[in-house]
mmCIF file of C-alpha atoms and ligand atoms in Angstrom:
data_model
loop_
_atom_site.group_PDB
_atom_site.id
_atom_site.type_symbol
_atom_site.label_atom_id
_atom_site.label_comp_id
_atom_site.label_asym_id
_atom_site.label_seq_id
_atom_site.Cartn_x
_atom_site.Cartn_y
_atom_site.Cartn_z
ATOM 1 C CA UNK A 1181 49.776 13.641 -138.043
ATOM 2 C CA UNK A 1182 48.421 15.358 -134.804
ATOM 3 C CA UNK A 1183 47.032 13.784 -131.937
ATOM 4 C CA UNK A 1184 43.395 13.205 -131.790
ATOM 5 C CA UNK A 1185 41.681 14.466 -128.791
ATOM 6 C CA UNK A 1186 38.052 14.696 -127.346
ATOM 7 C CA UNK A 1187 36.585 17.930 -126.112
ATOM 8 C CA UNK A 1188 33.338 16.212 -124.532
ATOM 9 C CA UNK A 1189 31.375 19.158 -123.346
ATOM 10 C CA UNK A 1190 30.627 22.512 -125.204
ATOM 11 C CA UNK A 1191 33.499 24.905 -124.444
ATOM 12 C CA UNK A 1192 34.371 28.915 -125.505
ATOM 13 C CA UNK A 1193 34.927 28.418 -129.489
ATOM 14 C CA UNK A 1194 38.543 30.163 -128.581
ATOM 15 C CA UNK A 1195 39.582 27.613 -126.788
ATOM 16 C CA UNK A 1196 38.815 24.736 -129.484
ATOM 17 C CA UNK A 1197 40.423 27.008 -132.109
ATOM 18 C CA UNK A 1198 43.583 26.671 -129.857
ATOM 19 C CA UNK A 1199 43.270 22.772 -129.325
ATOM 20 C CA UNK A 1200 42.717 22.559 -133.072
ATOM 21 C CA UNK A 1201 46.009 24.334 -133.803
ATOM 22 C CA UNK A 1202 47.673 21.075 -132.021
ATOM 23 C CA UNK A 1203 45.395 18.832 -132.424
ATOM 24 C CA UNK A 1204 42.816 16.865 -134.447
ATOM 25 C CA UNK A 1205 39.809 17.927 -132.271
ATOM 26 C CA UNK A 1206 36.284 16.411 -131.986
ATOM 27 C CA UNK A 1207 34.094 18.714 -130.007
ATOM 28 C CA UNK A 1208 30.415 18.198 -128.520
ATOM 29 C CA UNK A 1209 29.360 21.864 -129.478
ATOM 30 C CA UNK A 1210 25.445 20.412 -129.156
ATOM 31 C CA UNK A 1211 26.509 19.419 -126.016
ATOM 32 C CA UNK A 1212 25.067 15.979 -125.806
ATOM 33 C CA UNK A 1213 25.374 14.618 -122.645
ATOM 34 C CA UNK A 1214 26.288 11.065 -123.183
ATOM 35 C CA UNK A 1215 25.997 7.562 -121.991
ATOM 36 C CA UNK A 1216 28.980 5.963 -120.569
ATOM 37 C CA UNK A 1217 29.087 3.699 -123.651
ATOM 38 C CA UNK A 1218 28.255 6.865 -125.874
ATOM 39 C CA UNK A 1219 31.675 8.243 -124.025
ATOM 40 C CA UNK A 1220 33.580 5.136 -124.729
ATOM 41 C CA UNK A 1221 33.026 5.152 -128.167
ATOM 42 C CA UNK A 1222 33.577 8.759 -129.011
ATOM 43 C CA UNK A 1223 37.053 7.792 -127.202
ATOM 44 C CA UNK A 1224 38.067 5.643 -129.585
ATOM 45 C CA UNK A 1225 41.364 6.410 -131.306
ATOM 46 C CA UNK A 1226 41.759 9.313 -128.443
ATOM 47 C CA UNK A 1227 45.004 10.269 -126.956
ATOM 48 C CA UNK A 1228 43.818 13.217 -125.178
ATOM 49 C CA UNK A 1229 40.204 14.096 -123.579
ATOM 50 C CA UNK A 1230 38.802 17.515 -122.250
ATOM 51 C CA UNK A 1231 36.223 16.659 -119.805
ATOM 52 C CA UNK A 1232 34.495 18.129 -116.968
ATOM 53 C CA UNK A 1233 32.837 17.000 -113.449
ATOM 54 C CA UNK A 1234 29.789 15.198 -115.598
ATOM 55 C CA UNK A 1235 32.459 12.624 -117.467
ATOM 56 C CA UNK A 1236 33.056 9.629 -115.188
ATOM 57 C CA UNK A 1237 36.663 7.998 -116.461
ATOM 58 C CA UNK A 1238 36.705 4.959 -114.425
ATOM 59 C CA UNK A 1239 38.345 1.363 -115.210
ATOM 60 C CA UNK A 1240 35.792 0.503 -117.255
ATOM 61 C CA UNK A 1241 35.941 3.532 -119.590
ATOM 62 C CA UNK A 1242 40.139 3.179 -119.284
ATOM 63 C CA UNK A 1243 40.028 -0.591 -120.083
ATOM 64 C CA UNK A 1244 37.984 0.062 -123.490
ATOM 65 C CA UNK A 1245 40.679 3.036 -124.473
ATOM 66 C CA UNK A 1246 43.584 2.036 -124.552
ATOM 67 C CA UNK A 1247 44.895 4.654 -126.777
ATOM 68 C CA UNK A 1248 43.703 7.295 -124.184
ATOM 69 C CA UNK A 1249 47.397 9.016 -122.272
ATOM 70 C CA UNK A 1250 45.161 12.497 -120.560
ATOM 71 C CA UNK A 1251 42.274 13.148 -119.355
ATOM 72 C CA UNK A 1252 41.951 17.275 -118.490
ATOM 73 C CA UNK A 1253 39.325 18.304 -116.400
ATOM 74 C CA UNK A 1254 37.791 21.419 -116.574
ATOM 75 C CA UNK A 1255 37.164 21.419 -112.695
ATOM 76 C CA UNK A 1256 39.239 22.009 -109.617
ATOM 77 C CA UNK A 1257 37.254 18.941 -108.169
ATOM 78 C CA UNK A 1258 37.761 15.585 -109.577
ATOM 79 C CA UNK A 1259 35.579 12.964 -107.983
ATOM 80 C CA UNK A 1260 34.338 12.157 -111.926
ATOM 81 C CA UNK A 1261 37.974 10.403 -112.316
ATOM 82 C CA UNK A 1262 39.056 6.987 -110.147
ATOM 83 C CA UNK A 1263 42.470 8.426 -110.293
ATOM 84 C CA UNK A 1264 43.909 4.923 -108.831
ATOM 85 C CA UNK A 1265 42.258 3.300 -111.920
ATOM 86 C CA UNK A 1266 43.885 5.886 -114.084
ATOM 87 C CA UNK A 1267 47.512 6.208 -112.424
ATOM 88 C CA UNK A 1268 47.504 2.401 -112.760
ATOM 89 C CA UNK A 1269 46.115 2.638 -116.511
ATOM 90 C CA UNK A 1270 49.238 5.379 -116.877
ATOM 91 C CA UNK A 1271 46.390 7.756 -118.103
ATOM 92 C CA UNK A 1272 47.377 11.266 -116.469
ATOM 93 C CA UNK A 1273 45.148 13.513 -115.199
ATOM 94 C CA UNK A 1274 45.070 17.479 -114.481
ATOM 95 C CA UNK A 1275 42.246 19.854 -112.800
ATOM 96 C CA UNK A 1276 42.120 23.480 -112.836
ATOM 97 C CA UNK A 1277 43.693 24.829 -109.535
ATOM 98 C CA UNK A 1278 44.142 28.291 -108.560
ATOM 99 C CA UNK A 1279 41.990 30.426 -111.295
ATOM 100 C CA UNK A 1280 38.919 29.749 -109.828
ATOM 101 C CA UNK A 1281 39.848 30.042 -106.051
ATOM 102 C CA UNK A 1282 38.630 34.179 -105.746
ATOM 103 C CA UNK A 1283 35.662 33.856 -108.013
ATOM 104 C CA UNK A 1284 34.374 30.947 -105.927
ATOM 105 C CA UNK A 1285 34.902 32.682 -102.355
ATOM 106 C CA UNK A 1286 32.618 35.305 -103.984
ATOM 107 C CA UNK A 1287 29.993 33.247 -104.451
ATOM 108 C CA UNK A 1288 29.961 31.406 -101.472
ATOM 109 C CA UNK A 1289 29.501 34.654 -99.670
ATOM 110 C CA UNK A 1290 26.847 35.442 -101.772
ATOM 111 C CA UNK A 1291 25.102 32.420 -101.405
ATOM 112 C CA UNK A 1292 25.385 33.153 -97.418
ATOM 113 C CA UNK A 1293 24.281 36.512 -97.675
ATOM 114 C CA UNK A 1294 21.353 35.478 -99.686
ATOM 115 C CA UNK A 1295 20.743 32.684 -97.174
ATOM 116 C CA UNK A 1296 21.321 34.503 -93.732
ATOM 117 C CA UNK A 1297 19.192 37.423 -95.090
ATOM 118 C CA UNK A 1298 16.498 35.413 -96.837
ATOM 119 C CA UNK A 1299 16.739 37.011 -100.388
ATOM 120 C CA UNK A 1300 15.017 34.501 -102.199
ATOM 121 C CA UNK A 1301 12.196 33.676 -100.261
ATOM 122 C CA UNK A 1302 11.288 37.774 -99.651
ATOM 123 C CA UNK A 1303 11.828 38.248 -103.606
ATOM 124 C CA UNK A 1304 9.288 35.444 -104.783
ATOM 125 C CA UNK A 1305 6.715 37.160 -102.203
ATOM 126 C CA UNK A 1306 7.152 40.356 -103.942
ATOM 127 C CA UNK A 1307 6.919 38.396 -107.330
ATOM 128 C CA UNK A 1308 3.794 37.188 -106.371
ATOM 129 C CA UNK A 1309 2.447 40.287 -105.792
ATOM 130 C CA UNK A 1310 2.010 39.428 -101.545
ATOM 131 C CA UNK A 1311 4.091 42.503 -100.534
ATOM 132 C CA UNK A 1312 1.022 45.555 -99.546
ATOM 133 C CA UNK A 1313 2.919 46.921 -96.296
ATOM 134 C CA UNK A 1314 6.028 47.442 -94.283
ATOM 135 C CA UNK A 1315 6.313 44.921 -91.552
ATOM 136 C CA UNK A 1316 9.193 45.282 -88.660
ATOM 137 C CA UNK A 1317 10.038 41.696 -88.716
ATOM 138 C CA UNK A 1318 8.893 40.730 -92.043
ATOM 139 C CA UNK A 1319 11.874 38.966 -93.888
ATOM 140 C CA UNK A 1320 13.862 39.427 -90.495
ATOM 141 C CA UNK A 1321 17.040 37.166 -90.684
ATOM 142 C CA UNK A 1322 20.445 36.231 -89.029
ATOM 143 C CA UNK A 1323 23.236 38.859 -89.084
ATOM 144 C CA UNK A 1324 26.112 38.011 -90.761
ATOM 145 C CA UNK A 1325 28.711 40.829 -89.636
ATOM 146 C CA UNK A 1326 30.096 40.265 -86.329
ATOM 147 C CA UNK A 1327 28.974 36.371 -86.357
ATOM 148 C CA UNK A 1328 30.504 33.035 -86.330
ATOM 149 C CA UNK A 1329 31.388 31.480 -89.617
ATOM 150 C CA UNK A 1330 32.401 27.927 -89.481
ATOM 151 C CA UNK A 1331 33.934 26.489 -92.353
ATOM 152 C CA UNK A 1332 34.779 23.111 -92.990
ATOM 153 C CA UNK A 1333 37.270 22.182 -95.197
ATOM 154 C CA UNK A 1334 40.348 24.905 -95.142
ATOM 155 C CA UNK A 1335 41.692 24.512 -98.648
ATOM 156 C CA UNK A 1336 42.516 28.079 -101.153
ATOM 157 C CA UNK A 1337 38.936 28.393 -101.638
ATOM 158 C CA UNK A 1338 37.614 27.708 -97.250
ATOM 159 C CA UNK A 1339 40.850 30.403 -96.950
ATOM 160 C CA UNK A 1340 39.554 32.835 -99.463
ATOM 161 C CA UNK A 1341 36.060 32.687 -97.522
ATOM 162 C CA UNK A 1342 37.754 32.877 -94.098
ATOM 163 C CA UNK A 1343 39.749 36.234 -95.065
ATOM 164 C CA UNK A 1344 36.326 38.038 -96.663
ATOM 165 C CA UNK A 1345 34.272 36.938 -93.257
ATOM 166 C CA UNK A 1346 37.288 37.610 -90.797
ATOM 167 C CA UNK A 1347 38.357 41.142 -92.777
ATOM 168 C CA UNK A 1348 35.478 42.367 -94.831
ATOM 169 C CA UNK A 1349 32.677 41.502 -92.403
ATOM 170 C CA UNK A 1350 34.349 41.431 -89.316
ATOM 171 C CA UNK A 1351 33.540 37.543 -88.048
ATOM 172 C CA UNK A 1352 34.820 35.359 -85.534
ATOM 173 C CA UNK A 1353 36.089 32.473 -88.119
ATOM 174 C CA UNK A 1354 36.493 29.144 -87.062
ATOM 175 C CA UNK A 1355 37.470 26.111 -89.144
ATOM 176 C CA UNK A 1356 37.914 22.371 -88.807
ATOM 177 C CA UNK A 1357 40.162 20.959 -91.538
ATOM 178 C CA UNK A 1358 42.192 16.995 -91.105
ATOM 179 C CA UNK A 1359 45.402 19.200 -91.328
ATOM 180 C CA UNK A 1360 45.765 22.383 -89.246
ATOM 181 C CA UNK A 1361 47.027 25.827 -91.176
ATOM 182 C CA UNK A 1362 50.251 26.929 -89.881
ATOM 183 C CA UNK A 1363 50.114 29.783 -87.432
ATOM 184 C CA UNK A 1364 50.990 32.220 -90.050
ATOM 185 C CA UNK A 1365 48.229 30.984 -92.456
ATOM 186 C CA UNK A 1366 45.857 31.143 -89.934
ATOM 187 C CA UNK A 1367 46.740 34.973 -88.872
ATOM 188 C CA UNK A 1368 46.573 35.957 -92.502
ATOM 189 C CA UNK A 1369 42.668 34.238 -93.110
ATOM 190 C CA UNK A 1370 41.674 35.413 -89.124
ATOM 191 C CA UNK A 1371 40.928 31.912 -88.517
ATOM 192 C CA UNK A 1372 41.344 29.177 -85.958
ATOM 193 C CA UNK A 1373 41.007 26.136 -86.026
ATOM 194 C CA UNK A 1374 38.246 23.876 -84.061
ATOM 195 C CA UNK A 1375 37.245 20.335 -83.695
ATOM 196 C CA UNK A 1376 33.870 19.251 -85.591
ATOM 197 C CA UNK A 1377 31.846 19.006 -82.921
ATOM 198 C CA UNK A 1378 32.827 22.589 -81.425
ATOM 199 C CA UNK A 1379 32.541 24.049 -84.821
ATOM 200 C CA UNK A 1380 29.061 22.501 -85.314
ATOM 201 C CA UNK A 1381 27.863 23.815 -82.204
ATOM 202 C CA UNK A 1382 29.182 27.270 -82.291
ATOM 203 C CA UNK A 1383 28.593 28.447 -85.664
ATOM 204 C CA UNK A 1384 26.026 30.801 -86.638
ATOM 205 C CA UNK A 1385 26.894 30.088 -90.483
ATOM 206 C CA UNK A 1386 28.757 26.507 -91.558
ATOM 207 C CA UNK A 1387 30.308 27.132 -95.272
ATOM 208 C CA UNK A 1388 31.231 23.587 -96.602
ATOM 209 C CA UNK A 1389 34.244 23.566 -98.818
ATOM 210 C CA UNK A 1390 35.670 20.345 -98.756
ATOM 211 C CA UNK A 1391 36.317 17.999 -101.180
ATOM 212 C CA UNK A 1392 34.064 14.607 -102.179
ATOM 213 C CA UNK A 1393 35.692 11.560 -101.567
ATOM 214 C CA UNK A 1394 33.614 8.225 -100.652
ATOM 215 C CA UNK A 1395 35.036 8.845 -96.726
ATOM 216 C CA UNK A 1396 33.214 12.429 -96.809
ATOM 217 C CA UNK A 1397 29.819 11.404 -98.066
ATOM 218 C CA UNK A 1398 27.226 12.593 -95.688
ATOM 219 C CA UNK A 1399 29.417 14.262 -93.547
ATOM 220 C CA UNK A 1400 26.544 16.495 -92.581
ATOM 221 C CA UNK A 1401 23.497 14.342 -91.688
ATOM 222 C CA UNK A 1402 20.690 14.418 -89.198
ATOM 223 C CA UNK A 1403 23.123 13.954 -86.219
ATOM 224 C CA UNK A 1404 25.189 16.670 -87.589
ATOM 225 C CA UNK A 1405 22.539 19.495 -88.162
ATOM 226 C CA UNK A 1406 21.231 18.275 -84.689
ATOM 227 C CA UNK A 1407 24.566 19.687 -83.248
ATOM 228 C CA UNK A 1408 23.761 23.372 -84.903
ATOM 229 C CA UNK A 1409 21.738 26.294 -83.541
ATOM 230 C CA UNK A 1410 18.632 26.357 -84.299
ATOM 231 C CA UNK A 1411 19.045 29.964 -86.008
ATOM 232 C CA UNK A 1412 22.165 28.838 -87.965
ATOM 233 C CA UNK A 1413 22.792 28.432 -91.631
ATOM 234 C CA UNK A 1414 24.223 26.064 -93.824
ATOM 235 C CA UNK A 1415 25.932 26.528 -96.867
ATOM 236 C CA UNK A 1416 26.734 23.628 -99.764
ATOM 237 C CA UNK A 1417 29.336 24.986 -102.555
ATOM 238 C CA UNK A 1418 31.515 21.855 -101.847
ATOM 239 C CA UNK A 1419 29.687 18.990 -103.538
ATOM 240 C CA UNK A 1420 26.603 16.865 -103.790
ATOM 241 C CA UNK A 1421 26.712 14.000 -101.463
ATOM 242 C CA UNK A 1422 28.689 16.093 -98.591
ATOM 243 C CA UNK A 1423 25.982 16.802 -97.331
ATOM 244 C CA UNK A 1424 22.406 14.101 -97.161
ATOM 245 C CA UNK A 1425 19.784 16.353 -98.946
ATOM 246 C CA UNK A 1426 17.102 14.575 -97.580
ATOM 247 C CA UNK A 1427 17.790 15.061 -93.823
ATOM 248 C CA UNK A 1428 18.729 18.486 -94.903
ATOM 249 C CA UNK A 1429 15.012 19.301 -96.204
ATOM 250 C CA UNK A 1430 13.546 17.541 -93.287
ATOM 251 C CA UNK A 1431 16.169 19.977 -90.600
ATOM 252 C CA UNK A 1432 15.208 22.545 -92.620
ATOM 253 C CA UNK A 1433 10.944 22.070 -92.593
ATOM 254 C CA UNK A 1434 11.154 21.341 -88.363
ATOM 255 C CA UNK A 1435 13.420 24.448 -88.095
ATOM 256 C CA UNK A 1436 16.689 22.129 -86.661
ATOM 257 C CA UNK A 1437 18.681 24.910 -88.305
ATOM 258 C CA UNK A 1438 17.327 28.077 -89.705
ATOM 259 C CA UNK A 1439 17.999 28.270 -93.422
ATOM 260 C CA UNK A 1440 20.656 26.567 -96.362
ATOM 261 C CA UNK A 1441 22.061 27.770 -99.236
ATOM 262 C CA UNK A 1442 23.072 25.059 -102.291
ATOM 263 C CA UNK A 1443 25.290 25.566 -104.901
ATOM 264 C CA UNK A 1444 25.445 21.495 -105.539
ATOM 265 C CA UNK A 1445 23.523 18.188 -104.749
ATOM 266 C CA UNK A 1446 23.470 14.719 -104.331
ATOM 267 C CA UNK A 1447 22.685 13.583 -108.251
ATOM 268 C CA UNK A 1448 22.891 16.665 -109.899
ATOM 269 C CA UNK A 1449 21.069 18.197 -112.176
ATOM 270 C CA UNK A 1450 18.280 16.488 -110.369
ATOM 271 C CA UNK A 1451 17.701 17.973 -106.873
ATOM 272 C CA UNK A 1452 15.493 16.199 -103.945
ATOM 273 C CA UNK A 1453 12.071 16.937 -104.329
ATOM 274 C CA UNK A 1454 11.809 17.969 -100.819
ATOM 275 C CA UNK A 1455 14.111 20.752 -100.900
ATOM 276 C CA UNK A 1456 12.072 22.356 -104.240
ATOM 277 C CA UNK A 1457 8.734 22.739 -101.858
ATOM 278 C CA UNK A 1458 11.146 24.079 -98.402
ATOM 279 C CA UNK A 1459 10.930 27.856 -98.315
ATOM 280 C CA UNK A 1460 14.152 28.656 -96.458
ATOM 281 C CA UNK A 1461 16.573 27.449 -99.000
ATOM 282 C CA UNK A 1462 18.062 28.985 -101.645
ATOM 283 C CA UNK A 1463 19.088 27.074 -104.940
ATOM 284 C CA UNK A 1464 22.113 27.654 -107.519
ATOM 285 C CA UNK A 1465 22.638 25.524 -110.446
ATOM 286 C CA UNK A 1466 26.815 24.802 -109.109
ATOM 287 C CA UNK A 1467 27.172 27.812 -110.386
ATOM 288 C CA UNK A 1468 30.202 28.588 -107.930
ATOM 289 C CA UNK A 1469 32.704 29.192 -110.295
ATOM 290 C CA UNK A 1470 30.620 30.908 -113.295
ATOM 291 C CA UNK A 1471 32.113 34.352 -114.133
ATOM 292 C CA UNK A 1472 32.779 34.485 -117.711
ATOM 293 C CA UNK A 1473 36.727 35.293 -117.317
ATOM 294 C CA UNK A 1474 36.744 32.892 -115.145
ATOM 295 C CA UNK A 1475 35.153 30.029 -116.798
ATOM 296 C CA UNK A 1476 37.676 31.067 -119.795
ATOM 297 C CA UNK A 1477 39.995 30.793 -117.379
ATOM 298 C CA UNK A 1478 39.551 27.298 -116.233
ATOM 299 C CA UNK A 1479 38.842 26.588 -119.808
ATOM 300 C CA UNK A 1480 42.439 27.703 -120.935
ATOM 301 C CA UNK A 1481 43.726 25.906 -118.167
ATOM 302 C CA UNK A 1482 42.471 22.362 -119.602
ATOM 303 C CA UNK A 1483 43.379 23.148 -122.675
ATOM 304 C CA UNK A 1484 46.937 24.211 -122.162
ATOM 305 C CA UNK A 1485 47.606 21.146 -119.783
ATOM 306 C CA UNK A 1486 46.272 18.856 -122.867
ATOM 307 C CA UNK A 1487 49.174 20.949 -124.960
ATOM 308 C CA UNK A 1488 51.898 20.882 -122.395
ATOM 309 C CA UNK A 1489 51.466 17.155 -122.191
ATOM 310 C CA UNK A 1490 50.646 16.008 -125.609
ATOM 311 C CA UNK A 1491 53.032 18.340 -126.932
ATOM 312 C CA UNK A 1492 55.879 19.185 -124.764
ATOM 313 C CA UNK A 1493 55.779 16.543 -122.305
ATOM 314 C CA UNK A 1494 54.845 18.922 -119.470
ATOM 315 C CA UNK A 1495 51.264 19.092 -118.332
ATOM 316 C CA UNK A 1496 50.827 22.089 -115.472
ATOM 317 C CA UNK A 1497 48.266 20.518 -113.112
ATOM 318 C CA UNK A 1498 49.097 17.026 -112.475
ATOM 319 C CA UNK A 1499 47.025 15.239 -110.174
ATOM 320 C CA UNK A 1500 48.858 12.165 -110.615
ATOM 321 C CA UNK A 1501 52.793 13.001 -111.464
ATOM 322 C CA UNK A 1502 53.462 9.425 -111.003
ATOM 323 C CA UNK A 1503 52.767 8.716 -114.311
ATOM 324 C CA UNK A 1504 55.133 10.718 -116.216
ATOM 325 C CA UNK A 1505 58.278 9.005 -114.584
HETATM 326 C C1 DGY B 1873 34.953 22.739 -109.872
HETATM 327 O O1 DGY B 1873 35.826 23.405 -110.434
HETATM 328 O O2 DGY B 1873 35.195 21.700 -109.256
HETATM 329 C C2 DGY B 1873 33.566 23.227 -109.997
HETATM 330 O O3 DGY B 1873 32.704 22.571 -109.147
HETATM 331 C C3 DGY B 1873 33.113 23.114 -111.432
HETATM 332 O O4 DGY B 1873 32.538 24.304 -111.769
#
């Protein structure tokens, strides 16, 4: 008999016909977003479950499935899972490293180059039909060649970001990370490393890219965008909660910093009122990663680490290798 598993969210049909050649699959093709206790009980019987960022496995959810051996996330971030509850649970867990890292670094340049030169604000003026003349400093914004990108958080993706601003737009990058890149690391991304208050203060553009953990939340605030220039930017890809959305909106209205760019936010899908009615922001959907191959990609990735566990023995992403010994 094969394993039963849980795909919980709607994936590419090519990768369920893979899980189903090892598996006894139920998929969420209507992709139903469900209740905790709507997730517990579609985990009943389940060895295996595919989930993504919007699946919270927690002690709760482990102590009512107690069949349950992986969960695979199709996410590089994994603040959904308590992965103490699950290592002591012995329920594995995997993410999807690595295939999203380029495709992400893209986007959070886009997302500052739509920021820094005001792209969405200027295009719903000419949707609404304001734009009758040339101006010289309508739409003016900050330049983003030759500035001063701070990043914060210096994992693959914050490195991916730093070599496209220090190489492809010729920036000063500076970066404040817990553990410093080694010299070589840091001559290959053109970056050097800062302390948070100097890299607050000096940026022209801050690019968050760190992870979520409970120590992180609010790590920019109203103190913190105090500490920026007035003309700088601010860009979210990391996750909601990094940053407090409502201080954000309020920096943003009094012109504390200049402009933001968010790719994620504290309680998503739902955003903060305030930043819907500020005109200097721009808003994504945490779409970061969304490319098609990529998706497929990251897709695969959860798939084949549900197979190399469930199957083989070997998953390829462990977060927590603990449990296999
Ligand atoms: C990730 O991989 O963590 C992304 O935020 C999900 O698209």
């Amino acid at each position: 008999m094969k394993p039963a598993i849980l795909v919980a969210r709607a994936v590419f049909p090519e990768v369920l016909e893979k899980l189903s050649q090892h598996f006894d699959v139920t998929s969420n093709q209507e992709d139903i977003l469900w209740t905790p206790a709507e997730l517990i009980q579609q985990l009943q019987g389940k060895t295996g479950a595919f989930t993504t960022g919007s699946e919270r496995i927690d002690a709760a959810v482990l102590a009512s499935c107690p069949e349950l051996k992986i969960c695979a996330n199709m996410a590089v971030g994994f603040n959904n899972f308590d992965l103490t509850a699950m290592t002591a649970a012995g329920v594995l867990a995997t993410n999807t490293p690595d295939v999203l890292t380029e495709t992400t670094a893209d986007f959070g340049f886009a997302l500052l180059l739509a920021t820094a030169r005001r792209m969405a604000e200027s295009e719903h003026f000419l949707r609404a039909g304001l734009w009758n003349r040339w101006r010289y400093d309508m739409f003016a914004g900050a330049e983003v060649h030759g500035s001063t990108l701070g990043i914060l958080g210096m994992g693959r993706i914050g490195q991916g970001i730093a070599k496209r601003g220090a190489h492809g737009f010729g920036m000063k990058v500076i970066y404040h990370n817990r553990s410093r890149l080694d010299a070589a690391r840091e001559a290959a991304c053109g970056a050097s490393w800062v302390s948070k208050p100097e890299l607050l203060k000096t940026c022209d553009h801050l690019m968050l890219v760190l992870p979520y953990s409970p120590q992180a939340h609010h790590t920019i605030g109203a103190a913190e965008l105090a500490q920026m220039k007035p003309t700088a930017t601010l860009v979210n890809i990391a996750r909601g909660g990094i940053v407090d959305d409502a201080a954000l909106a309020a920096a943003l209205r009094q012109g504390v910093i200049a402009a933001a760019g968010l790719d994620v936010f504290e309680g998503e899908p739902k955003v903060h009122p305030d930043l819907l009615t500020v005109p200097n922001v721009v808003l994504t959907p945490h779409i970061a990663s969304a490319t098609t191959p990529t998706r497929l990609a990251m897709a695969n990735l959860a798939a084949d680490n549900l197979i190399g566990y469930l199957v083989h023995g070997k998953p390829l992403t462990a977060l927590n290798p603990q449990v296999l010994s």
